[in-house]
Short mmCIF file of C-alpha atoms in Angstrom, two decimals:
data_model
loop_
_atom_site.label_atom_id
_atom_site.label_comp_id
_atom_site.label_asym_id
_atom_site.label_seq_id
_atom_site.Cartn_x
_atom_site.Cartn_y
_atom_site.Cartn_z
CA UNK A 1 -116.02 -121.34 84.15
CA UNK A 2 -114.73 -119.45 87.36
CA UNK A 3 -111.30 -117.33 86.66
CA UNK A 4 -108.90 -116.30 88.24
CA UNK A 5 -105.91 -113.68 87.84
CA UNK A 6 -102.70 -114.70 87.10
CA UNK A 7 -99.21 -112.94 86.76
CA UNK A 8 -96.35 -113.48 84.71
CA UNK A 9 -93.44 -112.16 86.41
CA UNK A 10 -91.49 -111.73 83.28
CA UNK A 11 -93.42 -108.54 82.65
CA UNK A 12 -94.36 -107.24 86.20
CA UNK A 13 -93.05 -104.48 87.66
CA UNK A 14 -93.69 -105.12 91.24
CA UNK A 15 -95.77 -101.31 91.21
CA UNK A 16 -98.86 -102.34 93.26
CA UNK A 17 -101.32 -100.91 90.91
CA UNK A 18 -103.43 -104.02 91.01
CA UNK A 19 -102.97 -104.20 95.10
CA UNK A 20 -104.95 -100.70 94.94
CA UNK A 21 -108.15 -101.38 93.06
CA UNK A 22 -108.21 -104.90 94.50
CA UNK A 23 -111.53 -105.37 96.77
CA UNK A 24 -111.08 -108.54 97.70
CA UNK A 25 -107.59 -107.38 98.85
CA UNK A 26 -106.56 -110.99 96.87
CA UNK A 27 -103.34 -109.47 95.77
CA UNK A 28 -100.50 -108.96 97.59
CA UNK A 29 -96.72 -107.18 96.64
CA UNK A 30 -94.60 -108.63 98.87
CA UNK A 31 -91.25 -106.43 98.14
CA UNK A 32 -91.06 -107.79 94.46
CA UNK A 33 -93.21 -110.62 94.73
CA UNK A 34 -96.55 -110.07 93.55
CA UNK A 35 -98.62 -113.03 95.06
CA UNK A 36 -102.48 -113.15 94.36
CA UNK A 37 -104.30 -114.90 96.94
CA UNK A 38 -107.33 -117.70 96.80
CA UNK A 39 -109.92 -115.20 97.23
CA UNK A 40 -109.66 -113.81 94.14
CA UNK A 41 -112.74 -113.88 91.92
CA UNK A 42 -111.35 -112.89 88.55
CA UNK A 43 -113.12 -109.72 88.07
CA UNK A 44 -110.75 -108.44 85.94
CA UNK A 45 -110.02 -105.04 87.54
CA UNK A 46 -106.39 -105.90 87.94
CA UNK A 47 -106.10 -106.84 85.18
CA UNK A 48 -106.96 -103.63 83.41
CA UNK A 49 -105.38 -101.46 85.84
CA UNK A 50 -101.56 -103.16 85.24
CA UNK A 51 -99.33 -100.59 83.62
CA UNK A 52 -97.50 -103.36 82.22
CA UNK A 53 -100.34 -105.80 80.89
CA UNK A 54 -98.34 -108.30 83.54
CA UNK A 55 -102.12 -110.07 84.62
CA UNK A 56 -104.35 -112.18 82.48
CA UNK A 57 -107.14 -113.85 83.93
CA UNK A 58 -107.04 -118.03 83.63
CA UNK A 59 -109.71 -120.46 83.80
CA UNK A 60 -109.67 -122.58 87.09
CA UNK B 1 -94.94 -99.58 123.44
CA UNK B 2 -94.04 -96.61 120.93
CA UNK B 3 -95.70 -93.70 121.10
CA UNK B 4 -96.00 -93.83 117.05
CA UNK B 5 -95.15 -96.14 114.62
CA UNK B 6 -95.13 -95.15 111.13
CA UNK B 7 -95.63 -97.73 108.11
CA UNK B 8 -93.96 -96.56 104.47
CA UNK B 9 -90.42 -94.49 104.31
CA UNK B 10 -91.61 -92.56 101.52
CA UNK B 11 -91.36 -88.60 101.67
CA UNK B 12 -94.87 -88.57 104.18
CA UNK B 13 -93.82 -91.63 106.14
CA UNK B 14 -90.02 -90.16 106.78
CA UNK B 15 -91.54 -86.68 107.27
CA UNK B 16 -93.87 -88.06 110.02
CA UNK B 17 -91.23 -89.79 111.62
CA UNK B 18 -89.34 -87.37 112.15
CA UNK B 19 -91.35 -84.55 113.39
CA UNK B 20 -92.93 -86.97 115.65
CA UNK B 21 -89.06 -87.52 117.03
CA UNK B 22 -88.01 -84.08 116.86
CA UNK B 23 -91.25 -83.45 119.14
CA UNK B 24 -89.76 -86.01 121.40
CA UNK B 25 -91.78 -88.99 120.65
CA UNK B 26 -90.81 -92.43 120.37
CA UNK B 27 -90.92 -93.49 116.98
CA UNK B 28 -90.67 -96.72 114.67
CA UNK B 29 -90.32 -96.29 111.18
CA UNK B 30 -91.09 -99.24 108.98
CA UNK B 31 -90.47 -100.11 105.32
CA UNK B 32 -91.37 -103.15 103.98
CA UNK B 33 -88.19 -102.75 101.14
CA UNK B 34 -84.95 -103.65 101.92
CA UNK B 35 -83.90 -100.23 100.08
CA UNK B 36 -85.34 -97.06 100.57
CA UNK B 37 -86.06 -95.25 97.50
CA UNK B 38 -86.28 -97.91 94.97
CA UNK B 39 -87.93 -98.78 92.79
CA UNK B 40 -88.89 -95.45 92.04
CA UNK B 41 -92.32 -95.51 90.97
CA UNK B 42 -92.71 -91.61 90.53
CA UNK B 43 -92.10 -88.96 87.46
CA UNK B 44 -89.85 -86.70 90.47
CA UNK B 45 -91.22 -83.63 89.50
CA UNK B 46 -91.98 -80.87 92.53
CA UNK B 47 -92.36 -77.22 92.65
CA UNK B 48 -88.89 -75.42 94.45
CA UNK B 49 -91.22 -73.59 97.38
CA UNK B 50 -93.08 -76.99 98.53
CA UNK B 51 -89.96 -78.74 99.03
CA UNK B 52 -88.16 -75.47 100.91
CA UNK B 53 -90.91 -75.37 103.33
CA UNK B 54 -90.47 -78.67 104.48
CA UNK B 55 -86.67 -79.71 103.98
CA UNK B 56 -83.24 -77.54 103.35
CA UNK B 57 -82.22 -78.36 99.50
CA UNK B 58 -79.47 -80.44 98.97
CA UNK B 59 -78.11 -80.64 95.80
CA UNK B 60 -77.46 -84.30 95.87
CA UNK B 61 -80.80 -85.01 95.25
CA UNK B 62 -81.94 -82.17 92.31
CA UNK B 63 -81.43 -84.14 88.96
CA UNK B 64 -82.62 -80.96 87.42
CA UNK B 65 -83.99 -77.33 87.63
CA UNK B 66 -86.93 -76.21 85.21
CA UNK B 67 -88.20 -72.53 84.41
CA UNK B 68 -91.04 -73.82 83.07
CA UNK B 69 -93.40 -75.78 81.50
CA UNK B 70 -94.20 -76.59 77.88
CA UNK B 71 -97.94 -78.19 77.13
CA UNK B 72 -98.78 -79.82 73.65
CA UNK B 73 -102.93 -80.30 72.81
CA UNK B 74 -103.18 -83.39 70.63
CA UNK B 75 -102.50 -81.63 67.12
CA UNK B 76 -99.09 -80.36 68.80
CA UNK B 77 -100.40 -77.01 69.22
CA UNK B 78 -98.13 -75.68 72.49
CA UNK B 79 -98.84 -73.23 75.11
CA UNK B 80 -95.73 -72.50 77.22
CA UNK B 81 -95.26 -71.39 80.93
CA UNK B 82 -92.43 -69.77 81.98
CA UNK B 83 -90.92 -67.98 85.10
CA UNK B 84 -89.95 -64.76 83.28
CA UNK B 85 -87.65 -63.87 86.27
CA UNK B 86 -84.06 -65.54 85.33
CA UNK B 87 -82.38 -67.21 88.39
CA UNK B 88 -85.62 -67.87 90.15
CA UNK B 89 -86.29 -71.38 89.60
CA UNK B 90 -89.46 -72.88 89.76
CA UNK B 91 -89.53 -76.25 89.23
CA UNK B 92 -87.33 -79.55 90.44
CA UNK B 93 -86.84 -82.78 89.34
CA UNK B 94 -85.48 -85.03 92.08
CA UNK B 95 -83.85 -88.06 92.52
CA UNK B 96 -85.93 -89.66 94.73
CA UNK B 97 -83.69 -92.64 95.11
CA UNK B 98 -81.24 -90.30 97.19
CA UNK B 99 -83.84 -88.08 98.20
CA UNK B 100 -85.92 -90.75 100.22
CA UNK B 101 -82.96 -92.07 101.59
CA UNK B 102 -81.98 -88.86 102.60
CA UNK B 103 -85.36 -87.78 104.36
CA UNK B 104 -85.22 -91.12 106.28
CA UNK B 105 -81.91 -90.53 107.49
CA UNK B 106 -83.32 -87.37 108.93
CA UNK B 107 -86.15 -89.23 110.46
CA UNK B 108 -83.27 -91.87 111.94
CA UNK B 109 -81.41 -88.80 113.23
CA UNK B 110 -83.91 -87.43 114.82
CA UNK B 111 -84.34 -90.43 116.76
CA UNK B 112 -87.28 -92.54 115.00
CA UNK B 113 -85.88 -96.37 114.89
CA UNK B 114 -85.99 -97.23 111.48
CA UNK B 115 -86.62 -101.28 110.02
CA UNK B 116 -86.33 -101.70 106.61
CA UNK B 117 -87.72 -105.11 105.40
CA UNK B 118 -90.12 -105.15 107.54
CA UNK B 119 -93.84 -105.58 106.54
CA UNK B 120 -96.92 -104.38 108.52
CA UNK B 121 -99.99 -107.50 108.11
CA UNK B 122 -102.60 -105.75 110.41
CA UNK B 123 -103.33 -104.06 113.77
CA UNK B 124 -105.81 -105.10 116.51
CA UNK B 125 -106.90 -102.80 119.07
CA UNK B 126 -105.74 -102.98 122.58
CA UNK B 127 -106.49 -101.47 126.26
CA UNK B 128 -104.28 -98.96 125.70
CA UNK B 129 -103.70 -98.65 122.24
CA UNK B 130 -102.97 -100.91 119.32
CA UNK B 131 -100.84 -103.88 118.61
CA UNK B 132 -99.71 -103.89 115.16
CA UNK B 133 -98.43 -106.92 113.53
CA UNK B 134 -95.00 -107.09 111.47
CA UNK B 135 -93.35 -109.53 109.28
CA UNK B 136 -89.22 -109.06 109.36
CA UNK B 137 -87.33 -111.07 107.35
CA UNK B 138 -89.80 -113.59 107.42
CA UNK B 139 -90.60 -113.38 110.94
CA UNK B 140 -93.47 -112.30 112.60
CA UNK B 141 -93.03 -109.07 115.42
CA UNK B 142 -95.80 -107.62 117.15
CA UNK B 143 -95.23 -103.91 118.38
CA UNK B 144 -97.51 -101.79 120.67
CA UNK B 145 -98.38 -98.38 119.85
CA UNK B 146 -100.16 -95.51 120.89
CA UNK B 147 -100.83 -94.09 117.07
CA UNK B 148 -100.49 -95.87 113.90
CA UNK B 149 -99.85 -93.25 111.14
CA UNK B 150 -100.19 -94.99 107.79
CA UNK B 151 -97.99 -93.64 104.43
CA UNK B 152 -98.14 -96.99 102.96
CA UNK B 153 -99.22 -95.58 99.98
CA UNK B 154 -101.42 -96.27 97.15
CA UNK B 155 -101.85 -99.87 97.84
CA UNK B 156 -102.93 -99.05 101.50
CA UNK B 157 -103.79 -102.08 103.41
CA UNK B 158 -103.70 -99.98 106.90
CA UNK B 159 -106.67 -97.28 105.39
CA UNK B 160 -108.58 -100.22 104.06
CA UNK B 161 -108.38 -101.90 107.20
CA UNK B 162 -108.98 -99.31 109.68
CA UNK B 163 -112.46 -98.49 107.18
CA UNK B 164 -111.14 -95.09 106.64
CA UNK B 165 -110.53 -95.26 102.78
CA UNK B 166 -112.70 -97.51 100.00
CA UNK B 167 -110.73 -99.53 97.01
CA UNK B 168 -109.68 -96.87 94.21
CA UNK B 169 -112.09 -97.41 91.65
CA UNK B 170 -110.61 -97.73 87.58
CA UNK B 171 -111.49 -94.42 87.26
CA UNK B 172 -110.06 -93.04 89.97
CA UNK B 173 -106.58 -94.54 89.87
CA UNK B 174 -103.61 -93.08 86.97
CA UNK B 175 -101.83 -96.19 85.80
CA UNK B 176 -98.53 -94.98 84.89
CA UNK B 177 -95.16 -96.38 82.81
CA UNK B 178 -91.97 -94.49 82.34
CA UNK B 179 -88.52 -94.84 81.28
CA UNK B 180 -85.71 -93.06 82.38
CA UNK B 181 -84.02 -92.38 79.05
CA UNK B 182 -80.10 -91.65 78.35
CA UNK B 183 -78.90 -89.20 75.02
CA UNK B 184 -82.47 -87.81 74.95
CA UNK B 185 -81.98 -84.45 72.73
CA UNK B 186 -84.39 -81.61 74.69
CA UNK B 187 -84.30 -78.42 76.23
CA UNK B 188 -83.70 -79.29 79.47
CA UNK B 189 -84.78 -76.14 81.20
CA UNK B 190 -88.30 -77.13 80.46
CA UNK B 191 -90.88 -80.22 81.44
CA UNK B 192 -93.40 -81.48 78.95
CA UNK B 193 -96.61 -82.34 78.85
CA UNK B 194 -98.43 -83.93 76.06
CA UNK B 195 -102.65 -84.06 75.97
CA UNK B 196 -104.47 -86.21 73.81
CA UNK B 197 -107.63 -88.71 74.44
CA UNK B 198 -105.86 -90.78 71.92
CA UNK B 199 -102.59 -90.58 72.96
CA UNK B 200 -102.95 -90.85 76.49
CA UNK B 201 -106.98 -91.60 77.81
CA UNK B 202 -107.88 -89.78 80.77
CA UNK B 203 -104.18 -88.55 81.07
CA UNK B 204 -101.04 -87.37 79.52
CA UNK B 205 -97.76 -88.13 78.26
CA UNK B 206 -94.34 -86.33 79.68
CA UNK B 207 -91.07 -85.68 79.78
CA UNK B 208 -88.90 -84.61 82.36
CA UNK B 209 -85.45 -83.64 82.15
CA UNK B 210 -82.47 -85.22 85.00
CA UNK B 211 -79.35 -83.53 83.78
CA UNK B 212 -76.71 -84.33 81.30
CA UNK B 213 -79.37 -85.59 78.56
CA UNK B 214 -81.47 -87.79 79.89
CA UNK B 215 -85.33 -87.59 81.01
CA UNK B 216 -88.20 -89.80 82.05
CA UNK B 217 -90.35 -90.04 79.52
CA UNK B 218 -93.76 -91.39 80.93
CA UNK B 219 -97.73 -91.75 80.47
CA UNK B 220 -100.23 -92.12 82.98
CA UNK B 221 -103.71 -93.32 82.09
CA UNK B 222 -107.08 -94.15 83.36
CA UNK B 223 -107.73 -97.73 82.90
CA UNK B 224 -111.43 -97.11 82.96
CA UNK B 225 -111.23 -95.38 79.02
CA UNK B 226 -107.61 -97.10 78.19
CA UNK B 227 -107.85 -99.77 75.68
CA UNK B 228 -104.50 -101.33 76.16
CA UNK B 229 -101.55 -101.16 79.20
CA UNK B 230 -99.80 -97.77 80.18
CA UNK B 231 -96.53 -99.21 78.65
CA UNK B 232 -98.04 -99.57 75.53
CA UNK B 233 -99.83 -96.22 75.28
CA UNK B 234 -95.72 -95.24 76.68
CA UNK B 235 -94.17 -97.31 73.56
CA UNK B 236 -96.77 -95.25 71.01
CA UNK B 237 -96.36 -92.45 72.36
CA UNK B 238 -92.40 -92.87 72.17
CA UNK B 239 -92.84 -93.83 68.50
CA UNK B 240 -95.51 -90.24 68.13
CA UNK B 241 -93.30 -87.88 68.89
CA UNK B 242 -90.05 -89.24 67.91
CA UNK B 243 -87.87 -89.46 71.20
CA UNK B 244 -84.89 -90.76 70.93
CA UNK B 245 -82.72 -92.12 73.30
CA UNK B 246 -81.98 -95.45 75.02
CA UNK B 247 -83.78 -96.64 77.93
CA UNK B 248 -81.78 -97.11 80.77
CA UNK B 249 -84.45 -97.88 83.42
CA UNK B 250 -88.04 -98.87 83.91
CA UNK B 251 -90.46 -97.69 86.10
CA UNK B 252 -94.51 -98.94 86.43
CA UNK B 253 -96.75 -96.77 88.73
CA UNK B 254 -100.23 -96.05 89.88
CA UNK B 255 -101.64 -92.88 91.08
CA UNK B 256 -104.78 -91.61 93.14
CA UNK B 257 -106.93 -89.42 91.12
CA UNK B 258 -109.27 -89.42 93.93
CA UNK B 259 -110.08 -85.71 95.13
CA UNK B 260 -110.23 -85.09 98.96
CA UNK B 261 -111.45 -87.80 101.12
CA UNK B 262 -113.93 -86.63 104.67
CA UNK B 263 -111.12 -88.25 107.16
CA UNK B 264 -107.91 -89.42 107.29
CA UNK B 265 -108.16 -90.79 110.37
CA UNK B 266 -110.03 -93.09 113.04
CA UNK B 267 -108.99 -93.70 116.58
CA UNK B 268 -105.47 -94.06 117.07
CA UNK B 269 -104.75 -94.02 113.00
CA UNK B 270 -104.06 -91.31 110.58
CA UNK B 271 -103.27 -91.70 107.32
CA UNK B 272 -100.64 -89.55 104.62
CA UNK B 273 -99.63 -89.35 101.37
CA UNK B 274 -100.86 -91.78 98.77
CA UNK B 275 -102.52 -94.04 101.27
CA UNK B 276 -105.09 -90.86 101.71
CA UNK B 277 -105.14 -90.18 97.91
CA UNK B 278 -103.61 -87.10 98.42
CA UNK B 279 -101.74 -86.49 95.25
CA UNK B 280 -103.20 -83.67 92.96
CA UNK B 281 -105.96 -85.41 90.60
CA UNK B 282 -104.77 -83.23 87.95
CA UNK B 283 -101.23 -83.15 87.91
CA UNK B 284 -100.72 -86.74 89.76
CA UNK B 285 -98.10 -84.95 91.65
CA UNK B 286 -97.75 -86.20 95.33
CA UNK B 287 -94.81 -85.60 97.20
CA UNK B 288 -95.63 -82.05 98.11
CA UNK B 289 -98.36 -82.93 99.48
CA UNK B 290 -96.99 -86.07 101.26
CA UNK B 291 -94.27 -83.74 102.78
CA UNK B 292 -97.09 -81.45 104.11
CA UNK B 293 -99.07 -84.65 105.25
CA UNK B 294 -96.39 -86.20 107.08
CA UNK B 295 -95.20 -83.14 109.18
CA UNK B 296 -99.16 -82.00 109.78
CA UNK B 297 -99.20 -86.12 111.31
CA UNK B 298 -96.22 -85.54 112.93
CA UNK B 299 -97.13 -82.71 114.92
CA UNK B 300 -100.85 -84.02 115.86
CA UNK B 301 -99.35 -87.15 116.89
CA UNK B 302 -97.08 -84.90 119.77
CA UNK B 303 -100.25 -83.30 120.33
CA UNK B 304 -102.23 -86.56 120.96
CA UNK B 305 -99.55 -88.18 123.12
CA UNK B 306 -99.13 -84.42 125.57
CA UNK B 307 -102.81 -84.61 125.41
CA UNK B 308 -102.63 -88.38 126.01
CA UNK B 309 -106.12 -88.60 123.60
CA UNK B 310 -105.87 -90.44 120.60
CA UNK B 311 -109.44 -90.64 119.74
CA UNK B 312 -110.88 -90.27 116.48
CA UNK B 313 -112.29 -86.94 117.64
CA UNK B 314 -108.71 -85.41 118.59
CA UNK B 315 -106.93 -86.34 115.93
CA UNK B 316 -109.17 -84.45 113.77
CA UNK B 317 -106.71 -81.68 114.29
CA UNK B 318 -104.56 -83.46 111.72
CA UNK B 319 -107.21 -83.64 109.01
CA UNK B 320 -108.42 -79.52 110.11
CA UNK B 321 -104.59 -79.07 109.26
CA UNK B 322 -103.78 -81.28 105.92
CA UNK B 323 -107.44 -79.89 104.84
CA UNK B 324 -106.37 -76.00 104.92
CA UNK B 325 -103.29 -76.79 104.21
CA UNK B 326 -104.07 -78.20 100.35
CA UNK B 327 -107.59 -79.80 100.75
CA UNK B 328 -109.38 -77.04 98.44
CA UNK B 329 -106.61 -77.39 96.22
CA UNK B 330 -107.60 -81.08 95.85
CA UNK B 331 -110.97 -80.37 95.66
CA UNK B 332 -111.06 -77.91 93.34
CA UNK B 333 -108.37 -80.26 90.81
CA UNK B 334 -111.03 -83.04 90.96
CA UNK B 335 -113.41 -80.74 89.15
CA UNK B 336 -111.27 -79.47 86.57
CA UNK B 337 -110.06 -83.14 85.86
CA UNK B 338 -113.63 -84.04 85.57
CA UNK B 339 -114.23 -81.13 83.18
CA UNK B 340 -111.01 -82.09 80.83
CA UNK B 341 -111.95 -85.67 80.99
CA UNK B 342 -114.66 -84.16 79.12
CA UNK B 343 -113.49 -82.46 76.28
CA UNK B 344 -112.57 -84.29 72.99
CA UNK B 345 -109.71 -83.75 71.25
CA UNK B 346 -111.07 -81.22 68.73
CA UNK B 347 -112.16 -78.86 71.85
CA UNK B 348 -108.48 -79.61 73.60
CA UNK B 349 -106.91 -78.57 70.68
CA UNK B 350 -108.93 -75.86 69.73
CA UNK B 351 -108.82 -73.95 73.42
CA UNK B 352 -104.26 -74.43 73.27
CA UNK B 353 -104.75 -72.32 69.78
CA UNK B 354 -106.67 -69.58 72.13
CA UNK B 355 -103.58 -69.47 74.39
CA UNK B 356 -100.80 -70.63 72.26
CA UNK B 357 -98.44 -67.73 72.10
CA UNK B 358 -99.48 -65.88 75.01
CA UNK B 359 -97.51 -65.00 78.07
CA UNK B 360 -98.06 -67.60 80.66
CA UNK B 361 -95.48 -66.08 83.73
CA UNK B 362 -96.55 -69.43 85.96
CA UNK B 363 -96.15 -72.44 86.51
CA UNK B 364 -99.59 -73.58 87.32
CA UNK B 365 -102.82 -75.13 86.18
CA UNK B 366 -104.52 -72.25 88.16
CA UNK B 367 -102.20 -69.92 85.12
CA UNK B 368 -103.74 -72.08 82.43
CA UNK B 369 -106.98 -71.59 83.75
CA UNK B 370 -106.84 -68.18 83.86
CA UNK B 371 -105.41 -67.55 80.81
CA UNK B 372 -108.13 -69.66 79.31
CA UNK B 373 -110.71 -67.53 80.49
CA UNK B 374 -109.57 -64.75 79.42
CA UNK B 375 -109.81 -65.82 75.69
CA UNK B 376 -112.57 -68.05 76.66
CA UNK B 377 -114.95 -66.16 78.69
CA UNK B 378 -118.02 -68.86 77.95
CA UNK B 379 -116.40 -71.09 80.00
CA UNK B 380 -117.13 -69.44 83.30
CA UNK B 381 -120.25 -70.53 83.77
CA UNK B 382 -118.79 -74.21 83.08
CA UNK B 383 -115.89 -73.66 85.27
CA UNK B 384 -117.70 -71.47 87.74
CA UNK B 385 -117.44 -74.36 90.64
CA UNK B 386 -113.61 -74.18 90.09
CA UNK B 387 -114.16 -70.55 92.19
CA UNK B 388 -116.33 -71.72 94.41
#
């Protein structure tokens, strides 16, 4: 099944880690507002990188 | 059409704006917050000479002076640095929610337009320069500019774009948590640093003092070796060494640990700060360099516009500059972190017992180095590229 990364904003912290190691540039901080675009192919980078284990990846 | 328009009002954006203005340039500033400042996502901690070379010290924006700094290998063996001279202090921890402010208020002064909520999507390339392409408050802008210098830190969409810098790879980004915490019982004239592959992978733990008992307390890992989040690895690490206090504010990070890239720039672009990776790979400390950054920028971009050449080629001058400036220094920090990432915790522990208890009169990593040596002397030919 093809993932995808998802964010619960409960837990982010709006730091842009996951906009840095993003190749795909699929994720996006837009002032607080983390929004992760179609493009993403749920490689899981992001994931790892989050400082505050904010991004999971979900089946799509 | 601007001669210059700067994206990111951090310390390297401001300080490009406004040595481009005080050369007489015309200058937008943008910052895709609607505050400058905040959230913090720094540990504020800067040496006293790197921030007197580039800005007169205000006390308004010191949260607190350090002599010196205290390190702890993994069995809490310490080796401590200290400026032996009293009333020369070394170290500062800033409040860089009144600091940034401050240093764009400087830029604004100096005549750079500043835009706050404004959000740069992309540039395309124009006759006479480029057109970049802004979002305010939800509505697009399109401005015309001459340069494009890009402090739009570690999430850099301008360096990506322009081809100048590739994605930061998981091992060569510090993902960092910290809380700023309130009744924290330290000595306060020190910093902290705490070592451990355990404790913090590819990292370490510290704690920084900001006046009348309180600190941030934070942990920056790579997420290449970390098994968990940074806040976690924070929360244990908390827990380890039995810091007490309340938490008072949050802060989540990430950091280059990149080394020195070729270029910082293309035609008509240059990039500063975070957005060229250039905080210390070691330390993770990047606002002195960001300062430097900016005003090297600043003056290349007055150089460009008398010159009226913004070519690739010309504004080389700015990465001939940043490069002497603290380019070695980068280069040489990528080794060492390359050799620590290789030492377990046994070795880490074992080389603090050669040095615990001797007299470190710096404040550097170049100090610890050093004074390693000295007790250590079969690491030269390990650390023999660090001289090189």
């Amino acid at each position: 099944m093809p993932k995808k990364a998802v964010v619960d904003r409960r837990k982010c912290a709006y730091c842009g880690a996951c906009v840095a190691v993003c190749n795909l540039n699929a994720n996006e901080l837009i002032e607080t507002y983390l929004e992760i675009k179609d493009n993403c192919n749920g490689c899981g980078i992001c994931v790892r990188t989050c400082p505050m284990g904010a991004l999971s990846l979900m089946e799509v | 059409m601007f001669d210059v328009v700067v994206v990111g009002a951090g310390p390297a954006g401001s300080m490009a704006a406004k040595t481009a203005a005080e050369k007489g340039l015309s200058v937008l500033l943008v910052e895709k917050r609607q505050e400058i400042g905040t959230p913090v996502r720094c540990a504020e901690g800067i040496s006293k000479d790197s921030l007197s070379r580039f800005v007169e010290i205000d006390r308004k924006w010191i949260a607190a002076e350090v002599v010196g700094a205290k390190i702890y290998a993994p069995d809490m063996t310490e080796v401590v640095l200290a400026e032996e001279m009293a009333g020369n202090e070394v170290g500062f921890v800033l409040e860089r929610k009144i600091f940034d402010r401050h240093l764009a208020r400087l830029a604004a002064k100096a005549g750079a337009e500043v835009f706050v909520k404004t959000t740069a999507l992309g540039f395309e390339r124009t006759e006479g320069g480029l057109k970049v392409k802004l979002r305010r408050l939800g509505e697009d802008w399109e401005v015309e500019t001459k340069i494009l210098i890009g402090a739009d830190g570690v999430e850099s969409r301008i360096g990506r774009e322009a081809g100048i810098i590739k994605t930061l790879k998981m091992s060569e980004i510090e993902s960092c948590a910290q809380y700023l915490i309130s009744g924290i019982d330290i000595d306060e004239k020190y910093t902290y640093f705490y070592l451990g592959n355990d404790l913090a992978p590819g990292g370490y733990a510290w704690i920084f003092p900001k006046g009348d008992k309180s600190a941030n307390v934070g942990i920056g890992i790579l997420p290449s070796l970390a098994k968990m989040p940074a806040k976690q690895y924070l929360d244990r690490f908390i827990e380890k060494v039995g810091v007490r206090g309340k938490i008072v504010e949050f802060v989540a990070g990430a950091v280059p640990v990149y080394g020195e890239i070729s270029t910082a720039v293309t035609d008509n672009i240059m990039l500063c700060g975070d957005a060229a990776y250039h905080s210390d790979p070691i330390t993770g400390g990047g606002i002195a360099n960001a300062l430097a950054a900016g005003y090297h920028a600043g003056v290349v971009a007055a150089e460009a516009v008398e010159a009226k050449d913004y070519s690739a080629g010309f504004l080389r001058r700015y990465d001939e500059r940043w490069k002497s400036d603290f380019g070695l220094k980068l280069r040489r920090n990528k080794k060492l972190q390359e050799f620590f990432l290789k030492l377990d915790d046994a070795t880490l522990n074992r080389l603090a017992r050669s040095i615990s208890g001797k007299k470190i009169e710096e404040m550097s990593v170049q100090a610890i180095i050093m004074e390693l040596l000295k007790t250590n002397p079969s690491l030269i030919e390990v650390l023999k590229d660090f001289f090189s």
